PDB file of C-alpha atoms in Angstrom:
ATOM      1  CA  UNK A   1     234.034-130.970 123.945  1.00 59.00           C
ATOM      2  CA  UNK A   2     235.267-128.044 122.053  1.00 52.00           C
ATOM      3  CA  UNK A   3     233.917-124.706 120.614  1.00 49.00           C
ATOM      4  CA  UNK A   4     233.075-125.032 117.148  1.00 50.00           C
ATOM      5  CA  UNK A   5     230.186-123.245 114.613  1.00 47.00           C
ATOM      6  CA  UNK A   6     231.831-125.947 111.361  1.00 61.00           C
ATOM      7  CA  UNK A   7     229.294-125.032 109.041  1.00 62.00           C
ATOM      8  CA  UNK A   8     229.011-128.954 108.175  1.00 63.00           C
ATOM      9  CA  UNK A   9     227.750-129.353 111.776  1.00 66.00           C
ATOM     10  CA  UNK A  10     225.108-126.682 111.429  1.00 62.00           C
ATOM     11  CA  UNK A  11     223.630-128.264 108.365  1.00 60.00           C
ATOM     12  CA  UNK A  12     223.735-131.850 109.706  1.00 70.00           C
ATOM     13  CA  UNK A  13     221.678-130.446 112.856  1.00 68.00           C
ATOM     14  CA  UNK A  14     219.065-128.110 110.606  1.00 69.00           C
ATOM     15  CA  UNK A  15     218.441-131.082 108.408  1.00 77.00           C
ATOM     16  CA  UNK A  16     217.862-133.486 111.508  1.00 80.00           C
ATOM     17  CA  UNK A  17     215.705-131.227 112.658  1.00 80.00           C
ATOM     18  CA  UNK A  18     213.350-131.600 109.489  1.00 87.00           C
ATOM     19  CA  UNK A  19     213.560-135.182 110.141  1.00 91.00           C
ATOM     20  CA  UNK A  20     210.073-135.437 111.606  1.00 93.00           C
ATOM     21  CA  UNK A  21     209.165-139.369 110.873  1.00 95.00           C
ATOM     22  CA  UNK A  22     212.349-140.440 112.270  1.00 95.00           C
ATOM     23  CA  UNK A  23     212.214-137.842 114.858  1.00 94.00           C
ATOM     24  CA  UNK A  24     209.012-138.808 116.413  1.00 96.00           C
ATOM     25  CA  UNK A  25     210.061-142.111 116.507  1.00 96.00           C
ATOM     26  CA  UNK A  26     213.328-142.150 117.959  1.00 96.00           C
ATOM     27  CA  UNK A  27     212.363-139.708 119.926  1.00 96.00           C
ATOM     28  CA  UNK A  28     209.962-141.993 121.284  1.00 97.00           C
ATOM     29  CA  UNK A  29     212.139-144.885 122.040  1.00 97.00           C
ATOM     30  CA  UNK A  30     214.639-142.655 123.917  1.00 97.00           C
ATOM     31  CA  UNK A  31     211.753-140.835 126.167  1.00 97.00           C
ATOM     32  CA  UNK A  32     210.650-144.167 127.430  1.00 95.00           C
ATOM     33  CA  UNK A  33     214.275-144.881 128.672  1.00 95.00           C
ATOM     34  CA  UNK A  34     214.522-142.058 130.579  1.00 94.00           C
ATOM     35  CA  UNK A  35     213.476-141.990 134.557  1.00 81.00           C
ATOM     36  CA  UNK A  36     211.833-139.348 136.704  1.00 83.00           C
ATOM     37  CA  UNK A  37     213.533-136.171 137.677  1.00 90.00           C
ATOM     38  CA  UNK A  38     215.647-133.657 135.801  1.00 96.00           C
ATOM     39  CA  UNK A  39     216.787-134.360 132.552  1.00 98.00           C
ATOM     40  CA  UNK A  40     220.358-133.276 130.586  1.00 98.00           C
ATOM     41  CA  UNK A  41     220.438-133.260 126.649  1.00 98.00           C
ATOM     42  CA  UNK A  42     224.196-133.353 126.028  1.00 98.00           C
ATOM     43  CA  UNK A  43     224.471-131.922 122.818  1.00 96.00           C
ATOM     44  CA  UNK A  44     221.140-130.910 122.123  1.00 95.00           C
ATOM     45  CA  UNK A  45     221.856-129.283 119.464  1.00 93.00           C
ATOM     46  CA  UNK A  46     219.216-127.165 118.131  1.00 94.00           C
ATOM     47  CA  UNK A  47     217.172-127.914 121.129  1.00 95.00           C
ATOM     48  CA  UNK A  48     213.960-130.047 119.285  1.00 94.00           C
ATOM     49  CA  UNK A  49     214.567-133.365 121.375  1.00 95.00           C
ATOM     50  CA  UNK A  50     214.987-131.100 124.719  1.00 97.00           C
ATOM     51  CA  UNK A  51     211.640-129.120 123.034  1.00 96.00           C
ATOM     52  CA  UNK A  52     209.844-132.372 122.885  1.00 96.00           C
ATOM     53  CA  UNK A  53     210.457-133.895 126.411  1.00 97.00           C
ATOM     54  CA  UNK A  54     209.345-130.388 127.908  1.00 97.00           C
ATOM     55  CA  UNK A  55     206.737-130.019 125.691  1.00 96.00           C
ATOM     56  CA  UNK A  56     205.617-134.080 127.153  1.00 95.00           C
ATOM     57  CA  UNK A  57     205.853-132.645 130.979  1.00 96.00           C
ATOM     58  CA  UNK A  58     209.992-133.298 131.420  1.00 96.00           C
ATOM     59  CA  UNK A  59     212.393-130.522 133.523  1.00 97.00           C
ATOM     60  CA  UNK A  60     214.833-130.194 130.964  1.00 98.00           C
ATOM     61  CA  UNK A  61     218.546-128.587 130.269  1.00 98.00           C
ATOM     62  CA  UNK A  62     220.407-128.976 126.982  1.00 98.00           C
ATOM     63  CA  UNK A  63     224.481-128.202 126.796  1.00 98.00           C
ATOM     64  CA  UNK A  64     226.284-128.385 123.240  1.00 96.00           C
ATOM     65  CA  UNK A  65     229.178-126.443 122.561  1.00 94.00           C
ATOM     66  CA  UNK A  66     227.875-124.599 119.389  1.00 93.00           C
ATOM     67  CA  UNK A  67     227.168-121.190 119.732  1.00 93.00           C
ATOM     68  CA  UNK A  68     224.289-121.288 116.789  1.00 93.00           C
ATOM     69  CA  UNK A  69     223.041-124.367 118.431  1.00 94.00           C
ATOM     70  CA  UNK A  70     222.885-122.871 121.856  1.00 96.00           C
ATOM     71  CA  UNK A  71     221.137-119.916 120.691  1.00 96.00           C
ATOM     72  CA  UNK A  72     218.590-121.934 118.882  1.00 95.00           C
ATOM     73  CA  UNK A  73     218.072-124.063 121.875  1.00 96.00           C
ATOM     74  CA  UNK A  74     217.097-121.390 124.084  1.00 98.00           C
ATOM     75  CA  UNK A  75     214.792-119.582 121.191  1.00 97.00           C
ATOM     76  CA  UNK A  76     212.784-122.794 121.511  1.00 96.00           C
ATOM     77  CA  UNK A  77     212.935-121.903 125.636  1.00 97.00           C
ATOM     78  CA  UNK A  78     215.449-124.340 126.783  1.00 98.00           C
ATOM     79  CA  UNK A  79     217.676-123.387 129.364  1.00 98.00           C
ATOM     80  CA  UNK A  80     220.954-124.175 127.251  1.00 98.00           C
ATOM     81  CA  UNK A  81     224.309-124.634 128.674  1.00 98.00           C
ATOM     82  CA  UNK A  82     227.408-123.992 126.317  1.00 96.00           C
ATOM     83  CA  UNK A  83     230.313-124.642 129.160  1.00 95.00           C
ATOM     84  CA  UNK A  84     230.122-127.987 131.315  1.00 94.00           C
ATOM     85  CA  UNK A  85     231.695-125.971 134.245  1.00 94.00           C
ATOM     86  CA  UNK A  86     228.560-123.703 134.048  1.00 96.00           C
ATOM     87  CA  UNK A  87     226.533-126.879 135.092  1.00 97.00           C
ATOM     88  CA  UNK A  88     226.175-126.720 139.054  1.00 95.00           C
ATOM     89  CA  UNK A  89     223.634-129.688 139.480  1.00 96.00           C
ATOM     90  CA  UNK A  90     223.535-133.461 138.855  1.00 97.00           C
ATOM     91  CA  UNK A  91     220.680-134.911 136.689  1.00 97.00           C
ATOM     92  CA  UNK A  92     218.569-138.146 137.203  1.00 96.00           C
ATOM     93  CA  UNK A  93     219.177-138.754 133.499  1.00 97.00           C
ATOM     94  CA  UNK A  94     221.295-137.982 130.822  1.00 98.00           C
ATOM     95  CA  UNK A  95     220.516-138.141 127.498  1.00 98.00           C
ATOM     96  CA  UNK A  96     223.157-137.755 124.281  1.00 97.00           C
ATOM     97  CA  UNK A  97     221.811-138.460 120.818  1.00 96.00           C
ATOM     98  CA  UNK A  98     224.625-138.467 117.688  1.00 94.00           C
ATOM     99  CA  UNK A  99     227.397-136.855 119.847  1.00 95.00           C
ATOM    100  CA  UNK A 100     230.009-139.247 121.399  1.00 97.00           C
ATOM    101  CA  UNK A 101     230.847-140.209 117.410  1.00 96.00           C
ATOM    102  CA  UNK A 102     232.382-136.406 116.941  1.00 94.00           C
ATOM    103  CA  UNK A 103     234.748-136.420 119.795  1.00 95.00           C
ATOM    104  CA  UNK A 104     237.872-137.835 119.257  1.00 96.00           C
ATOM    105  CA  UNK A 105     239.064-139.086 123.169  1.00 97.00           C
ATOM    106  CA  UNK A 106     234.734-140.562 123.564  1.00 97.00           C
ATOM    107  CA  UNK A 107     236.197-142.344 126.950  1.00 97.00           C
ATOM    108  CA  UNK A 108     237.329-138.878 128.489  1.00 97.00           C
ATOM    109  CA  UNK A 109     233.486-137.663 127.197  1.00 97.00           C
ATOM    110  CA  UNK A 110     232.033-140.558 129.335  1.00 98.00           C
ATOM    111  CA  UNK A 111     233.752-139.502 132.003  1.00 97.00           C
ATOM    112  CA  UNK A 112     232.551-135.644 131.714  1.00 96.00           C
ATOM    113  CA  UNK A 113     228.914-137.234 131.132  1.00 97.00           C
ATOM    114  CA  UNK A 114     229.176-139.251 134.363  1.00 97.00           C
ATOM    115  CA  UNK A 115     230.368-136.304 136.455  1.00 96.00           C
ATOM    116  CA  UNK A 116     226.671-134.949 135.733  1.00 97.00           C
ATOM    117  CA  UNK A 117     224.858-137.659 137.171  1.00 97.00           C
ATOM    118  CA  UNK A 118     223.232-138.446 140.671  1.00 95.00           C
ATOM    119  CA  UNK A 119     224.610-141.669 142.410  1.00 91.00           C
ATOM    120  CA  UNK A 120     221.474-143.751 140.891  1.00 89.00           C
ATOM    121  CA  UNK A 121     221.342-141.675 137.761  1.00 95.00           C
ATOM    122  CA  UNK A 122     221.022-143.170 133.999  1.00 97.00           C
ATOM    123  CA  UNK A 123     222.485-142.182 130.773  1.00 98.00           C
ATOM    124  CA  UNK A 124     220.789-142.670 127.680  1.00 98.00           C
ATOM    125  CA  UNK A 125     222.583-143.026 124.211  1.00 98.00           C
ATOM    126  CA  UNK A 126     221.511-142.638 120.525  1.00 97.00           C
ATOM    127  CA  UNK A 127     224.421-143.262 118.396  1.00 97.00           C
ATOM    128  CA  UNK A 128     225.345-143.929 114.834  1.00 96.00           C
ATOM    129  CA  UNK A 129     226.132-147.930 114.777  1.00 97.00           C
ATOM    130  CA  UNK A 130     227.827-150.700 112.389  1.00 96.00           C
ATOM    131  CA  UNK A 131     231.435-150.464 111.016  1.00 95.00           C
ATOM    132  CA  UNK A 132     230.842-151.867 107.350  1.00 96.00           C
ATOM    133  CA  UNK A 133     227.929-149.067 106.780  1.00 95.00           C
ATOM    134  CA  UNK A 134     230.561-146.229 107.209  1.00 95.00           C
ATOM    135  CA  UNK A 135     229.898-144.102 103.944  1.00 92.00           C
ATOM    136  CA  UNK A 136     230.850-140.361 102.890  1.00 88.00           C
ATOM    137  CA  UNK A 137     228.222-139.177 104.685  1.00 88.00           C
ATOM    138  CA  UNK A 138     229.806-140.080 108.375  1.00 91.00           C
ATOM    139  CA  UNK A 139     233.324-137.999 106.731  1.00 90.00           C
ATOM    140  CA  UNK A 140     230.949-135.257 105.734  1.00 87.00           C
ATOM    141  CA  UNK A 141     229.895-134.722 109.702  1.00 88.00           C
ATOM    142  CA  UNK A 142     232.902-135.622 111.022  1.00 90.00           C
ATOM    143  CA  UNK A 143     232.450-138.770 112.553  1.00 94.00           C
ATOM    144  CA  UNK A 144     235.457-140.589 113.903  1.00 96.00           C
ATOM    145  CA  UNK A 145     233.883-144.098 114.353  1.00 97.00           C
ATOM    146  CA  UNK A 146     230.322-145.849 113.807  1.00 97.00           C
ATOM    147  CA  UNK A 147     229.672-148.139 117.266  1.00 98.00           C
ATOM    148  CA  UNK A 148     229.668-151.812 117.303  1.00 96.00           C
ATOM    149  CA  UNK A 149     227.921-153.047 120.447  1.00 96.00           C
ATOM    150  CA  UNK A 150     230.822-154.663 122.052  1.00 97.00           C
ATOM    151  CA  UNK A 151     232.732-151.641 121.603  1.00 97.00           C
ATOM    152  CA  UNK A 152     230.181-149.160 123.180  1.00 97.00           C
ATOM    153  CA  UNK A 153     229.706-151.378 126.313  1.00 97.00           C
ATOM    154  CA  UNK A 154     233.081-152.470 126.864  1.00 98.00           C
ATOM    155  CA  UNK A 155     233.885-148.306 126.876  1.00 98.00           C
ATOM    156  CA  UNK A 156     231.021-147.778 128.840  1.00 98.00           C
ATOM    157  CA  UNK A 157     231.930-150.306 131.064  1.00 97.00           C
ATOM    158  CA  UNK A 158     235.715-148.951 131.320  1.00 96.00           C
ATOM    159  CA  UNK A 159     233.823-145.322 132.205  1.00 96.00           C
ATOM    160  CA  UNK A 160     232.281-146.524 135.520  1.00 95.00           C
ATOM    161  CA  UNK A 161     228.928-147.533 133.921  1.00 97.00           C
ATOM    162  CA  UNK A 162     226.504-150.536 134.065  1.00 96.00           C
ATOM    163  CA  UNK A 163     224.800-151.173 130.452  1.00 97.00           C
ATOM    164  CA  UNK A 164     220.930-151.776 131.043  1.00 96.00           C
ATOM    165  CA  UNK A 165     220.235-152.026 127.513  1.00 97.00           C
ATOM    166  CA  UNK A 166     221.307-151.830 124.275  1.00 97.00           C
ATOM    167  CA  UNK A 167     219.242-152.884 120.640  1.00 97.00           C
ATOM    168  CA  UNK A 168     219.867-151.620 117.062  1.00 98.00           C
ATOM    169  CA  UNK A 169     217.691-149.070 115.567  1.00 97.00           C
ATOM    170  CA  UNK A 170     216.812-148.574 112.119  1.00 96.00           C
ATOM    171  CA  UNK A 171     217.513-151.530 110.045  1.00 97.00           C
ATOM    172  CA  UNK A 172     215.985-149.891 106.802  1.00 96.00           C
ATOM    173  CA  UNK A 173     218.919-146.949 107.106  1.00 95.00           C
ATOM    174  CA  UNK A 174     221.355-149.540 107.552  1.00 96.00           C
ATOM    175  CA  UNK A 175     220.272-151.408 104.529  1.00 96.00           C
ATOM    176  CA  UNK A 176     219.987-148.626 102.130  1.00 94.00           C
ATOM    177  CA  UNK A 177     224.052-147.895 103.198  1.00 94.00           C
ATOM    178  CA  UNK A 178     225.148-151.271 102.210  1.00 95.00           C
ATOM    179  CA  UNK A 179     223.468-151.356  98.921  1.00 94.00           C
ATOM    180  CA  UNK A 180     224.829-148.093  98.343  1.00 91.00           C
ATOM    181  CA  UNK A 181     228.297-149.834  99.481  1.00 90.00           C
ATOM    182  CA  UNK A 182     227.333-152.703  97.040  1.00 92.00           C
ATOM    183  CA  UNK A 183     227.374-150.322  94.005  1.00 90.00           C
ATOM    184  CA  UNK A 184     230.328-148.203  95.040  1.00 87.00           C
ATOM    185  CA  UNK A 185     227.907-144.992  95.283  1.00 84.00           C
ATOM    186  CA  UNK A 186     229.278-142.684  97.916  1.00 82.00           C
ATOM    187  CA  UNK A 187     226.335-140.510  99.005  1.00 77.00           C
ATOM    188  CA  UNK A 188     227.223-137.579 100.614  1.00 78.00           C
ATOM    189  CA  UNK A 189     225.304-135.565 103.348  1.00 80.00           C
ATOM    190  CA  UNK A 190     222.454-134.061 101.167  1.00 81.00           C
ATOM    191  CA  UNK A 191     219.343-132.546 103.328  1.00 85.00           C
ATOM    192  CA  UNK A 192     216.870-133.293 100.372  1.00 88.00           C
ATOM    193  CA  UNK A 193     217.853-136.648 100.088  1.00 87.00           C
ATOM    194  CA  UNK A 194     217.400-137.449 103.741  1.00 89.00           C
ATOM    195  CA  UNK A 195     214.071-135.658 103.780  1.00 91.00           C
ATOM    196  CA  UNK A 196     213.338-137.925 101.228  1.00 93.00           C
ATOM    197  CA  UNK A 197     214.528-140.861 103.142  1.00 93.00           C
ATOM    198  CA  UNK A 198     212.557-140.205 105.945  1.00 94.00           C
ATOM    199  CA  UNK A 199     209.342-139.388 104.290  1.00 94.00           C
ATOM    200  CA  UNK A 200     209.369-142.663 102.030  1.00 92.00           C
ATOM    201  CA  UNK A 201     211.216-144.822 103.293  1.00 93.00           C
ATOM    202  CA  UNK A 202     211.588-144.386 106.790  1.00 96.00           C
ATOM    203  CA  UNK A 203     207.881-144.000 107.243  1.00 95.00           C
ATOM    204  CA  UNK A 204     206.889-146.768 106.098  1.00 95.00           C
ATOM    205  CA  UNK A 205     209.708-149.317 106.981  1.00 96.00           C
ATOM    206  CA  UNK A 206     210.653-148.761 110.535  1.00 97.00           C
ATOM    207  CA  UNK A 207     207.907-151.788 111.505  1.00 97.00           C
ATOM    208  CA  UNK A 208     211.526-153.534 110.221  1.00 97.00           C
ATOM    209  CA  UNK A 209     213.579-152.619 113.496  1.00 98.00           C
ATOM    210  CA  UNK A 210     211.113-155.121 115.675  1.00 97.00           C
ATOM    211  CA  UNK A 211     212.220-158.319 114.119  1.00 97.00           C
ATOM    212  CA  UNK A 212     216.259-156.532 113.500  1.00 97.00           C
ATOM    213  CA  UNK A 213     216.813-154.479 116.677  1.00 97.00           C
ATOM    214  CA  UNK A 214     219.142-157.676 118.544  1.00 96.00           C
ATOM    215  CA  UNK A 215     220.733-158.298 115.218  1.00 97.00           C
ATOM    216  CA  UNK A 216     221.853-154.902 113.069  1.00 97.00           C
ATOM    217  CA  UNK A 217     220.826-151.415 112.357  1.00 97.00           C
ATOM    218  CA  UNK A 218     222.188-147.982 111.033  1.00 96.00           C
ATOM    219  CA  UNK A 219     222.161-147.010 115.422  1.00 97.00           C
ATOM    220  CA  UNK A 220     222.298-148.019 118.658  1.00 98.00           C
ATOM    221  CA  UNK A 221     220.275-147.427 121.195  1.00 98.00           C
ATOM    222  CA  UNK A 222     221.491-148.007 124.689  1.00 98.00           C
ATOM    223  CA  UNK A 223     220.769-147.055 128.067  1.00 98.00           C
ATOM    224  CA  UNK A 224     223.680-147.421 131.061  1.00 98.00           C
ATOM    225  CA  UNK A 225     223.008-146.592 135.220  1.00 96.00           C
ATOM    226  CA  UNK A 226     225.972-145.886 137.317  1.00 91.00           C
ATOM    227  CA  UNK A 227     227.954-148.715 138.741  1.00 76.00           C
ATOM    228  CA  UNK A 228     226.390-149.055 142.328  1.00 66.00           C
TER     229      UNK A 228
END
C-alpha cells in the first residue's frame, strides 16, 4: 500500500465513521468471525472498528497508510502502524474492512496480509461486492473493482488461503444502487445522503440480508484461515 492523505479518502472514512446503524451492525458480524488472540485492522482507518473491538475486551493494532488516519487512530488509543515493515509480530487474526478494492495489484496485498499471520491464523474481509451495482460513488473513492464471490475466493485461494466463509451483506444498499442504475441517476459520494441512508433505510431494512446473504448484496463478507 502506498502513502496517500487524497482528500476523497479522508471524507469517505469521516463519513463512515458517522455511519453508526450500519456500523454497529457490521461491526457485529465481523467481531464474531474473529478468534482469540491479537488482532490486526489493516486499514483501520480512523481507528472506530479497532476502538470497538478494544473497547469489547480485544488486543488490538490498526496499520493504514494515511497519515490523518493514523493520527486519528491513535487519538482514539490504538497503537497504529503506518509502515508494514514496522510490524514485528504475527496476529491470530486479521481483519480488513473496504481496503483490498483501492489497491490496484489486491493479489500482491494478500500476500503482504498473509505475511502477518500465525501458521493457524484467520483473515477476515469486509468488502464492497457485485459488478452491475458499480455507480459514481465507487469512482469517487477510488475503487478499482466491486467483488464477485468467485472472484474473491479464487484470489484468495491463489494467495495461499482456505475460504471458511463467505455471504453477502446488505441487500437493501445493493438494491437502492440498481434502481438508481435503473433511472440513469449517478449518485455521487455525498456524506448527508449516506447518513440518511443509514438512519432510514438501513435501520430498518437490514432484517433483509437473512433471507439475501447466499444470494446478493452491496458486500461481502468473508472469512479465510491459512492453508494448513
Amino acid at each position: 500500500m502506498t502513502k496517500s492523505n487524497n482528500e476523497k479518502d479522508i471524507l469517505a472514512l469521516e463519513t463512515i465513521s458517522e455511519l453508526k446503524n450500519y456500523n454497529n451492525y457490521t461491526f457485529n458480524l465481523i467481531k464474531q468471525k474473529i478468534q482469540t488472540g491479537k488482532v490486526l485492522d489493516f486499514g483501520c482507518g480512523f481507528g472506530v472498528f479497532s476502538e470497538y473491538l478494544q473497547k469489547s475486551g480485544y488486543s488490538v493494532d490498526g496499520f493504514d497508510v494515511n497519515n490523518e488516519a493514523v493520527l486519528e487512530s491513535k487519538s482514539r488509543g490504538v497503537n497504529t502502524f503506518s509502515d508494514i515493515s514496522q510490524i514485528n509480530q504475527r496476529y491470530e487474526t486479521v481483519t480488513s474492512s473496504n481496503v483490498l478494492e483501492h489497491v490496484e495489484d489486491d493479489i500482491a496485498l494478500l500476500y503482504d496480509i498473509k505475511s502477518l499471520l500465525k501458521e493457524n491464523g484467520t483473515l477476515v474481509l469486509y468488502l464492497p461486492a457485485s459488478k452491475i451495482a458499480w455507480t459514481q460513488m465507487d469512482e469517487d473513492v477510488n475503487h478499482f473493482r466491486r467483488y464477485s464471490k468467485k472472484e474473491l475466493i479464487e484470489k484468495l485461494t491463489r494467495s495461499g488461503f482456505k475460504v471458511r466463509s463467505a455471504k453477502y451483506i446488505d441487500f437493501i444498499g445493493w438494491l437502492v444502487l440498481i434502481i438508481f442504475k435503473l433511472f440513469r441517476i449517478k449518485p455521487k459520494f455525498n456524506k448527508k445522503l449516506l447518513i440518511f441512508y443509514d438512519k432510514f433505510f438501513f435501520k430498518n431494512l437490514k432484517f433483509l440480508d437473512y433471507f439475501f446473504q447466499k444470494i446478493v448484496g452491496k458486500n461481502l463478507l468473508v472469512v479465510a484461515d491459512l492453508k494448513e
